[in-house]
Coordinates of C-alpha atoms and ligand atoms in Angstrom, one line a residue:
Chain N
M206 CA 9.5 147.1 74.3
S207 CA 9.9 145.0 70.9
K208 CA 12.0 147.6 69.2
S209 CA 14.4 150.1 70.6
I210 CA 12.6 153.4 70.8
A211 CA 14.0 155.2 73.8
G212 CA 17.7 154.6 74.1
P213 CA 19.3 151.6 75.7
E214 CA 19.8 153.7 78.9
I215 CA 16.1 154.1 79.2
E216 CA 15.4 150.5 78.4
R217 CA 17.8 149.4 80.9
L218 CA 16.2 151.2 83.6
I219 CA 12.7 149.9 82.5
Q220 CA 14.0 146.1 82.8
L221 CA 15.8 146.8 86.0
L222 CA 12.4 148.7 87.5
A223 CA 10.4 145.8 86.3
R224 CA 12.5 143.7 88.8
V225 CA 11.5 145.8 92.0
P226 CA 8.6 144.2 94.1
G227 CA 5.5 145.9 93.3
L228 CA 6.3 147.1 89.9
G229 CA 6.1 144.8 86.7
P230 CA 6.9 145.5 83.1
R231 CA 4.1 147.7 82.5
S232 CA 4.3 149.8 85.6
A233 CA 8.1 150.1 85.2
R234 CA 7.5 151.6 82.0
R235 CA 5.1 154.3 83.5
A236 CA 7.4 154.4 86.5
A237 CA 10.5 155.3 84.0
L238 CA 8.4 158.0 82.0
H239 CA 7.1 159.8 85.6
L240 CA 10.4 160.0 86.7
I241 CA 11.7 161.4 83.3
K242 CA 8.9 163.7 83.5
K243 CA 9.7 164.6 87.2
K244 CA 13.4 164.8 86.6
E245 CA 14.4 167.6 89.3
Q246 CA 11.3 167.0 91.9
L247 CA 11.7 163.0 92.0
F248 CA 14.0 161.2 89.4
A249 CA 17.1 163.3 90.8
P250 CA 16.6 163.0 94.5
L251 CA 15.7 159.3 94.0
S252 CA 18.7 158.6 91.9
A253 CA 21.2 160.5 94.7
A254 CA 19.2 158.4 97.6
M255 CA 19.7 155.4 95.7
A256 CA 23.7 156.1 95.4
E257 CA 23.8 157.0 99.0
A258 CA 21.8 154.2 100.5
L259 CA 24.0 151.9 98.2
D260 CA 27.0 153.2 99.3
R261 CA 26.2 153.4 103.2
V262 CA 23.9 150.4 103.9
R263 CA 25.4 147.6 106.1
V264 CA 24.3 144.3 107.7
C265 CA 24.5 144.9 111.7
S266 CA 27.2 142.4 113.0
T267 CA 25.5 142.2 116.2
C268 CA 21.7 141.4 115.1
G269 CA 21.5 141.1 111.5
N270 CA 19.4 144.4 111.1
V271 CA 19.8 146.6 108.1
D272 CA 21.1 150.2 108.7
T273 CA 23.7 152.6 107.7
S274 CA 25.8 152.1 110.9
D275 CA 27.3 148.8 112.4
P276 CA 26.2 148.2 115.2
C277 CA 22.7 149.2 113.9
T278 CA 20.8 152.4 115.5
I279 CA 18.8 149.7 117.8
C280 CA 21.9 147.8 119.1
T281 CA 23.1 151.2 120.0
D282 CA 20.1 152.7 121.3
P283 CA 20.8 153.4 125.1
R284 CA 17.1 153.5 126.0
R285 CA 16.3 150.1 124.6
E286 CA 16.3 147.1 127.5
D287 CA 19.1 144.8 127.1
G288 CA 17.5 142.2 128.7
T289 CA 15.0 141.4 126.1
I290 CA 15.7 140.1 122.4
I291 CA 13.2 139.6 119.6
V292 CA 14.0 137.1 117.6
V293 CA 12.6 137.3 113.8
E294 CA 12.8 135.8 110.7
D295 CA 13.5 138.7 108.3
V296 CA 14.2 142.7 108.5
A297 CA 10.8 143.2 107.2
D298 CA 9.4 141.7 110.5
L299 CA 11.5 144.1 112.7
W300 CA 10.4 147.0 110.9
A301 CA 6.8 145.9 111.5
L302 CA 7.3 145.5 114.9
E303 CA 8.8 148.5 115.3
R304 CA 5.8 150.3 114.0
A305 CA 3.9 148.6 116.3
A306 CA 6.0 150.4 118.9
A307 CA 4.9 147.8 121.4
M308 CA 8.1 146.7 123.0
N309 CA 11.7 148.7 123.7
A310 CA 13.9 145.7 123.1
R311 CA 16.6 144.5 121.1
Y312 CA 16.4 142.3 117.9
H313 CA 18.0 139.3 116.3
V314 CA 17.3 138.8 112.7
L315 CA 17.5 135.1 111.7
G316 CA 17.5 135.6 107.8
G317 CA 15.1 133.1 107.3
T318 CA 13.6 129.9 108.7
L319 CA 14.9 126.0 108.7
S320 CA 13.8 124.4 105.9
P321 CA 15.5 121.1 105.3
L322 CA 13.8 120.5 101.9
D323 CA 15.4 123.8 100.6
G324 CA 18.5 122.7 102.0
V325 CA 18.4 125.8 104.6
G326 CA 20.2 124.3 108.0
P327 CA 21.0 125.8 111.0
D328 CA 24.5 127.3 109.4
D329 CA 22.5 129.0 106.8
L330 CA 20.8 131.2 109.9
N331 CA 22.1 133.6 112.0
I332 CA 21.3 131.3 115.2
K333 CA 25.2 131.1 116.2
G334 CA 25.2 134.7 116.5
L335 CA 22.1 134.8 118.9
V336 CA 23.2 132.0 120.9
E337 CA 26.5 133.7 121.4
R338 CA 24.5 136.8 122.7
V339 CA 22.8 134.9 125.1
A340 CA 25.6 133.2 126.2
A341 CA 27.3 136.4 126.9
G342 CA 24.8 137.4 129.7
G343 CA 22.6 139.9 130.4
V344 CA 19.4 138.8 128.2
S345 CA 16.9 137.3 130.2
E346 CA 13.8 136.3 127.7
L347 CA 14.0 135.5 123.9
I348 CA 10.5 136.4 122.3
L349 CA 10.7 134.2 119.2
A350 CA 8.2 136.2 116.8
V351 CA 8.7 133.8 113.8
N352 CA 6.0 133.3 111.4
A353 CA 3.3 130.7 112.7
T354 CA 4.3 128.5 109.8
V355 CA 5.7 124.7 109.9
E356 CA 8.9 126.5 109.1
G357 CA 8.6 129.3 111.7
Q358 CA 7.8 126.5 114.5
T359 CA 10.4 124.4 113.6
T360 CA 13.2 127.0 113.8
A361 CA 11.5 128.4 117.3
H362 CA 11.7 124.7 118.7
Y363 CA 15.7 124.3 117.3
I364 CA 16.5 127.5 118.9
T365 CA 14.7 127.1 122.0
D366 CA 17.1 123.9 122.3
Q367 CA 19.9 126.0 121.5
V368 CA 19.5 128.1 124.4
S369 CA 17.8 125.5 127.0
D370 CA 21.1 125.3 129.0
L371 CA 21.5 129.0 129.7
G372 CA 18.5 129.6 132.1
I373 CA 16.6 132.1 130.0
K374 CA 13.1 132.3 129.4
V375 CA 11.7 131.5 125.8
T376 CA 8.4 133.1 124.6
R377 CA 6.5 133.2 121.4
L378 CA 3.8 135.7 120.3
A379 CA 0.1 134.8 121.3
H380 CA -2.1 133.3 118.9
G381 CA -5.4 135.1 118.0
V382 CA -7.9 137.1 116.4
P383 CA -6.2 140.0 114.6
V384 CA -7.6 143.2 115.9
G385 CA -10.4 144.5 113.3
G386 CA -10.4 141.0 112.2
E387 CA -13.9 139.0 111.7
L388 CA -14.2 135.7 113.0
D389 CA -15.5 134.2 109.8
Y390 CA -12.5 134.8 107.6
L391 CA -10.4 133.4 110.1
D392 CA -9.1 129.7 109.8
E393 CA -10.1 127.2 112.7
G394 CA -6.5 126.8 114.0
T395 CA -6.7 130.6 114.7
L396 CA -9.9 130.6 116.1
S397 CA -9.0 127.2 118.4
A398 CA -6.1 129.2 119.5
A399 CA -8.1 132.2 120.6
L400 CA -10.5 130.4 122.2
K401 CA -7.9 128.6 124.2
S402 CA -6.3 131.6 125.3
R403 CA -9.1 133.4 126.0
T404 CA -8.9 136.3 128.7
T405 CA -11.5 137.5 131.2
F406 CA -13.6 140.6 129.9
Chain Y
M229 CA 8.3 154.9 110.3
S230 CA 7.2 156.5 113.7
K231 CA 10.8 156.3 115.1
S232 CA 14.0 156.1 112.8
I233 CA 14.9 152.5 112.9
A234 CA 17.3 152.3 109.9
G235 CA 19.1 155.3 109.3
P236 CA 18.3 158.4 107.5
E237 CA 19.6 157.5 104.2
I238 CA 17.5 154.2 104.0
E239 CA 14.3 156.1 105.4
R240 CA 14.8 158.7 102.6
L241 CA 14.9 156.1 100.0
I242 CA 11.8 154.3 101.3
Q243 CA 10.1 158.2 101.0
L244 CA 11.4 158.7 97.7
L245 CA 10.4 155.0 96.5
A246 CA 7.0 155.8 97.9
R247 CA 6.2 158.4 95.4
V248 CA 7.0 156.4 92.4
P249 CA 3.5 155.4 90.4
G250 CA 2.7 151.6 91.1
L251 CA 4.6 152.0 94.7
G252 CA 2.9 153.2 98.0
P253 CA 4.1 153.6 101.7
R254 CA 4.1 150.0 102.3
S255 CA 5.6 148.5 98.8
A256 CA 8.1 151.1 99.0
R257 CA 9.5 149.6 102.5
R258 CA 9.2 146.1 100.9
A259 CA 11.0 147.4 97.4
A260 CA 13.9 148.9 99.7
L261 CA 14.4 145.8 101.7
H262 CA 14.5 144.0 98.7
L263 CA 16.6 146.3 96.9
I264 CA 19.1 145.9 100.0
K265 CA 19.3 142.1 100.1
K266 CA 19.8 142.1 96.1
K267 CA 22.7 144.4 96.7
E268 CA 24.9 143.4 93.7
Q269 CA 22.3 141.7 91.7
L270 CA 19.5 144.8 91.3
F271 CA 20.3 147.6 93.6
A272 CA 23.8 148.4 92.4
P273 CA 22.9 148.1 88.8
L274 CA 19.5 150.1 89.2
S275 CA 21.4 152.6 91.0
A276 CA 23.7 153.1 88.0
A277 CA 21.0 152.7 85.6
M278 CA 19.1 155.6 87.1
A279 CA 22.0 157.8 87.2
E280 CA 23.2 157.1 83.7
A281 CA 19.3 157.6 82.5
L282 CA 19.1 160.8 84.4
D283 CA 22.2 162.2 82.9
R284 CA 21.5 161.1 79.6
V285 CA 17.8 161.5 78.8
R286 CA 16.8 164.7 76.8
V287 CA 13.4 165.6 75.3
C288 CA 13.6 165.6 71.7
S289 CA 13.5 169.1 70.1
T290 CA 11.9 168.0 67.0
C291 CA 8.8 165.7 68.3
G292 CA 8.9 165.7 72.3
N293 CA 9.7 162.2 72.8
V294 CA 12.2 161.4 75.3
D295 CA 15.4 159.5 74.5
T296 CA 19.0 159.9 75.3
S297 CA 19.7 161.6 72.1
D298 CA 18.1 165.0 70.4
P299 CA 16.9 164.4 67.8
C300 CA 15.6 161.1 69.1
T301 CA 15.7 157.5 68.0
I302 CA 12.6 157.8 65.8
C303 CA 13.3 161.2 64.4
T304 CA 16.6 160.1 63.3
D305 CA 15.8 156.5 62.0
P306 CA 16.0 156.4 58.3
R307 CA 13.4 153.9 57.8
R308 CA 10.7 155.8 58.9
E309 CA 8.3 157.3 56.7
D310 CA 8.6 160.9 56.6
G311 CA 5.1 161.8 55.4
T312 CA 3.3 160.6 58.0
I313 CA 3.0 162.0 61.7
I314 CA 1.2 160.3 64.6
V315 CA 0.3 162.9 67.1
V316 CA 0.2 161.9 70.6
E317 CA -0.8 163.5 74.2
D318 CA 2.1 162.0 76.0
V319 CA 5.1 159.7 75.4
A320 CA 3.4 157.1 77.2
D321 CA 1.1 156.8 74.0
L322 CA 3.9 156.7 71.7
W323 CA 5.4 153.8 73.4
A324 CA 2.0 152.0 73.5
L325 CA 1.7 152.5 69.6
E326 CA 5.2 151.5 69.1
R327 CA 4.7 148.1 70.9
A328 CA 1.6 147.8 68.6
A329 CA 4.3 148.3 65.7
A330 CA 1.5 148.8 63.5
M331 CA 2.9 152.0 61.5
N332 CA 6.4 153.1 60.7
A333 CA 5.5 156.9 61.0
R334 CA 7.2 159.8 62.9
Y335 CA 5.3 161.0 65.9
H336 CA 4.8 164.4 67.6
V337 CA 4.2 164.7 71.4
L338 CA 2.0 167.2 72.3
G339 CA 2.5 167.0 76.3
G340 CA -1.2 166.9 77.4
T341 CA -4.6 168.0 75.7
L342 CA -6.2 171.8 75.9
S343 CA -8.4 172.2 78.7
P344 CA -9.3 175.6 79.7
L345 CA -10.6 174.9 83.0
D346 CA -7.2 173.7 84.2
G347 CA -5.3 176.7 82.5
V348 CA -4.2 174.8 79.7
G349 CA -4.0 176.5 76.2
P350 CA -2.1 176.2 73.1
D351 CA 0.9 177.7 74.4
D352 CA 1.1 175.3 76.9
L353 CA 1.2 172.5 74.3
N354 CA 3.7 171.5 71.7
I355 CA 1.4 172.8 68.9
K356 CA 3.8 175.7 67.5
G357 CA 6.2 172.8 66.8
L358 CA 3.6 170.5 65.1
V359 CA 2.4 173.2 62.7
E360 CA 6.1 174.0 61.7
R361 CA 6.9 170.7 61.2
V362 CA 3.9 170.5 58.7
A363 CA 4.6 173.8 57.0
A364 CA 8.2 173.0 56.2
G365 CA 6.6 170.5 54.0
G366 CA 7.0 166.7 53.3
V367 CA 4.3 165.7 55.5
S368 CA 1.2 164.4 53.7
E369 CA -0.7 163.0 56.5
L370 CA -1.5 163.7 60.6
I371 CA -3.0 161.0 62.4
L372 CA -4.5 162.4 65.5
A373 CA -4.1 159.6 67.9
V374 CA -5.4 161.6 71.1
N375 CA -7.6 159.9 73.5
A376 CA -11.2 159.8 72.8
T377 CA -12.1 162.1 75.9
V378 CA -13.5 165.5 75.4
E379 CA -10.1 167.2 76.0
G380 CA -8.7 164.9 73.5
Q381 CA -11.5 165.7 70.5
T382 CA -11.2 169.5 71.5
T383 CA -7.4 169.6 70.9
A384 CA -7.9 167.5 67.7
H385 CA -10.4 170.1 66.6
Y386 CA -7.9 172.7 67.2
I387 CA -5.1 171.2 65.3
T388 CA -7.0 170.6 62.5
D389 CA -8.1 174.2 62.3
Q390 CA -4.3 175.2 62.7
V391 CA -3.3 173.1 59.8
S392 CA -6.2 173.5 57.4
D393 CA -4.4 175.6 55.1
L394 CA -1.7 173.6 54.6
G395 CA -3.3 170.7 52.1
I396 CA -2.6 167.9 54.4
K397 CA -4.9 164.8 55.4
V398 CA -5.9 164.9 59.0
T399 CA -7.1 161.4 60.2
R400 CA -7.9 160.0 63.7
L401 CA -8.1 156.6 64.9
A402 CA -11.0 154.3 64.4
H403 CA -13.6 153.9 67.2
G404 CA -14.7 150.2 67.7
V405 CA -14.8 147.0 69.9
P406 CA -11.4 146.6 71.3
V407 CA -9.8 143.1 70.2
G408 CA -10.8 140.5 72.5
G409 CA -13.5 143.1 74.2
E410 CA -16.8 141.8 75.3
L411 CA -19.9 143.7 73.9
D412 CA -21.9 143.7 77.1
Y413 CA -18.9 145.6 78.8
L414 CA -18.7 148.4 76.5
D415 CA -20.4 151.8 76.5
E416 CA -23.2 152.8 74.1
G417 CA -20.9 155.4 72.3
T418 CA -18.4 152.8 71.6
L419 CA -21.1 150.2 70.2
S420 CA -23.1 152.8 68.3
A421 CA -19.5 153.9 66.7
A422 CA -18.6 150.0 66.3
L423 CA -21.9 149.6 64.3
K424 CA -21.6 153.0 62.1
S425 CA -18.3 151.5 61.1
R426 CA -19.0 148.1 60.5
T427 CA -17.1 146.4 57.7
T428 CA -17.9 143.4 55.3
F429 CA -16.9 140.3 57.0
Ligands
ZN585 ZN1 22.1 145.6 115.3
ZN586 ZN1 11.9 163.1 68.1

C-alpha cells in the first residue's frame, strides 16, 4: 500500500505473507484480511501453530528430514526396513514419496544437488553423512530418487562413486510414461526411455 | 498426508495454512517447507508478525475498518475531509480505493450487502452507525462505492432511503470502460452505461 492505512503491524504481516510461496502482494492482502475476519476460527489457531512449529521444528541429524523430533519420526519408526535408504534432494521429495506410500524404507535428504556453476560442491550437501550411514553397515540398497535433471544425475554418479567400495546395490527410479499421462505431451527422452524399459503386457 | 511423517505440529501448520485464501493443500505443504527452510529469515519474523497483529488488530467502532487502533488511522487522520464518507461493502474495497488514492475522504464499511435470500438484513450490516454519523452533522456527501451487483444496488437504495431526510448529497461510482479495458470483452450493460455517460474529448 502506498500510504499507511492499517497500522504498521498489519502492513508488516502483509509484507511477510507476500514472501510465502503461493502468495504474492495482492493475495497477501486478501489473506491478511481473511485472517483478521476469521480471527478466532483461523488467525489465532494459525498463529499458535506457527509459534509451536517454529519452536519445535528440527533437522534430523541422521537423515536430514525436518520434524519436531531428532532423530525424526521415520528414522525412529521400528516398522521401517533398515536395509534400504531412499536418497532424495529435498524434504519435499521425501514427503511426495511418502504420500505415494510405495516403500517402507528409510530416507536420506541431500539438501540439493551438485552444481559446480552455482558453487555447490559435495561438502555443501549431506553426502558425507550418507556414506557414513552406509559404511556403518546394515544397508543393502541405495535408491537414488533424485530429479531427472543434469544436476540430479551428476549427483547420482558422484554418490555411486563414493559408495562403490561398500558392496551395496545402487538403483535409481525408472523412467517412463507418467500414470495418466498422454503420450503426445511427453518429451522424446521420456518416450525413448519408456520404450526401452517396456514390460510384458 | 496419509501417514504422519513430520510430527503433529508441522501437520497442523500445513492443515491451517491450507485454509488461507490463495493456498491449497499442495501449496500449503510447499509453504510450510519453505518457512522451515527460511527459519530465521521468514518463519520467525512471520510468526512474530502474526502474533503481534492478532493481538493488536481492532475493528474501528466509528467506520468498521480494521486497524491496530480504534478509532482507526483514517478516522483520526486530521488531513482527511470530514464532509465526504465513502461507503464500501468490505475492508478490501477500502484498501483498493486507498491504493487508487483518488480521494482524501473518510470511509464507512458496511460489512456486506443486503441479501434477503441469505438472511442478511439491515441490522446485520453497519448501516445504523452510518446513519448516526450522517445525523451527527458535518457530512455533506455519501459516495456509495458498493459493487455493481444486484445486492450492492439494493443496499445502495436502502441507504439512500435512510438518509433521505438528512439533506446530504448521495452519489455512486461512475459506470464505464475500465482503464486499459478492451471493448469487445465488456458486457453490454457496461458499454451502454459508458455510452450514456460519454464525455467530451
Ligand atoms: Zn531422520
Ligand atoms: Zn475508522
